[in-house]
Coordinates of C-alpha atoms in Angstrom, one line a residue:
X1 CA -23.3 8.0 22.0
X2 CA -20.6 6.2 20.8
X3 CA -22.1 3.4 19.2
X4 CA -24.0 6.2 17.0
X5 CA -20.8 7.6 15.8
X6 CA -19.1 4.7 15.3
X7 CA -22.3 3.5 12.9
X8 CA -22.6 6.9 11.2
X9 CA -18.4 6.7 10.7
X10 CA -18.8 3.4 9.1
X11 CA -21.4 4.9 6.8
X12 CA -19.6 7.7 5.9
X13 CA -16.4 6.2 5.4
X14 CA -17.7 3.2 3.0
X15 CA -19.3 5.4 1.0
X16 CA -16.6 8.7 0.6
X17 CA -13.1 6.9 1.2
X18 CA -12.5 4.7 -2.0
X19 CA -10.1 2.4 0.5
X20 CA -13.1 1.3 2.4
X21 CA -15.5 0.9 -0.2
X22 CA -14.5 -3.2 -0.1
X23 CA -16.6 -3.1 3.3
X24 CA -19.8 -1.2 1.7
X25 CA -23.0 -2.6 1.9
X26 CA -26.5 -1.5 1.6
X27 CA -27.9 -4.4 3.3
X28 CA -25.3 -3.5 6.8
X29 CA -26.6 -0.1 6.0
X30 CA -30.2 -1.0 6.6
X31 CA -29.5 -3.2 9.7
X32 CA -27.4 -0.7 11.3
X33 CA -30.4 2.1 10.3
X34 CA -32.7 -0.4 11.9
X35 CA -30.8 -0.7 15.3
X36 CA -30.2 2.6 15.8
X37 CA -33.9 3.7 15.5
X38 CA -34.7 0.7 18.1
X39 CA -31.6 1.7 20.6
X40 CA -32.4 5.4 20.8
X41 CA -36.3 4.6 21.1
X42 CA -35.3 2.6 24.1
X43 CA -33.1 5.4 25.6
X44 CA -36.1 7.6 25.1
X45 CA -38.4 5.0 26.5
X46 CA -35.9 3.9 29.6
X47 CA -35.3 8.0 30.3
X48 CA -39.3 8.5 30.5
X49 CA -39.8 5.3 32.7
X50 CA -37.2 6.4 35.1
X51 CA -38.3 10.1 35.0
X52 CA -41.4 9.4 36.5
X53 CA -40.0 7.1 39.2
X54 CA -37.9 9.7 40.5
X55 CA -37.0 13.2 39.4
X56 CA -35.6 15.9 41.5
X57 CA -33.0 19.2 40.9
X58 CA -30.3 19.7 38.1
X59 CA -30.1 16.3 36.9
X60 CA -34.1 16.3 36.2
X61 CA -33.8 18.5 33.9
X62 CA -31.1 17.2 32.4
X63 CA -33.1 13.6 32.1
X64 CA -35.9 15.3 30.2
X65 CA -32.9 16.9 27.8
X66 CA -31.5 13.5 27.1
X67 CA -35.2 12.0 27.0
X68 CA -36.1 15.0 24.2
X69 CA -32.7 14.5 22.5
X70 CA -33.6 10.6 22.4
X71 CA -36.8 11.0 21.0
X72 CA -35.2 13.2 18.5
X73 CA -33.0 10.8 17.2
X74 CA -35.2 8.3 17.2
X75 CA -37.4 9.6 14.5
X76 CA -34.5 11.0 12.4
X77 CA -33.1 7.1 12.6
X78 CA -36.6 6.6 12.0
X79 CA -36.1 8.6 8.2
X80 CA -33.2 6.9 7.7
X81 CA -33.8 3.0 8.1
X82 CA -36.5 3.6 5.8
X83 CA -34.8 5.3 3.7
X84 CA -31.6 2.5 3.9
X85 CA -34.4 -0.2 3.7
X86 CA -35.9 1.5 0.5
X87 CA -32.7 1.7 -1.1
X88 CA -31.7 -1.7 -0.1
X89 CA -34.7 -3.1 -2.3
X90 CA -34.6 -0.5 -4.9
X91 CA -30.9 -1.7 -5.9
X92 CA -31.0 -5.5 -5.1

């Protein structure tokens, strides 16, 4: 959620905004990458665990949404760290 967009700001911003490209860094770039593939991987992981504990009506279905969205993201973050990573040693 928020943590996403505030990463993927950061990202953007460093690399677009001449002002903020002081802060850029490919290494940051790759760590952040890194944390978001673990942190929605867990969301999807956490969603599916408590899923099958207990599931019942509208908010099930919502669960599995979230749980589909989360394992979504997780393999686009997935591209990207590697990606980042690559890059990272590529340029060093």
């Amino acid at each position: 959620g928020a943590k996403s967009i505030i990463i993927i700001l950061y990202q953007v911003l460093t690399r677009h905004v001449s002002r903020f490209r002081k802060w850029a860094s490919p290494k940051a770039y790759a760590i952040l990458n890194v944390i978001e593939q673990v942190a929605w991987g867990a969301v999807a992981f956490l969603g599916i665990q408590a899923n099958m504990k207990s599931c019942s009506g509208t908010g099930c279905v919502l669960s599995w949404v979230v749980v589909v969205l989360a394992i979504i993201l997780s393999m686009v973050s997935t591209l990207t760290a590697f990606i980042t990573i690559s890059d990272y040693r590529y340029f060093r």
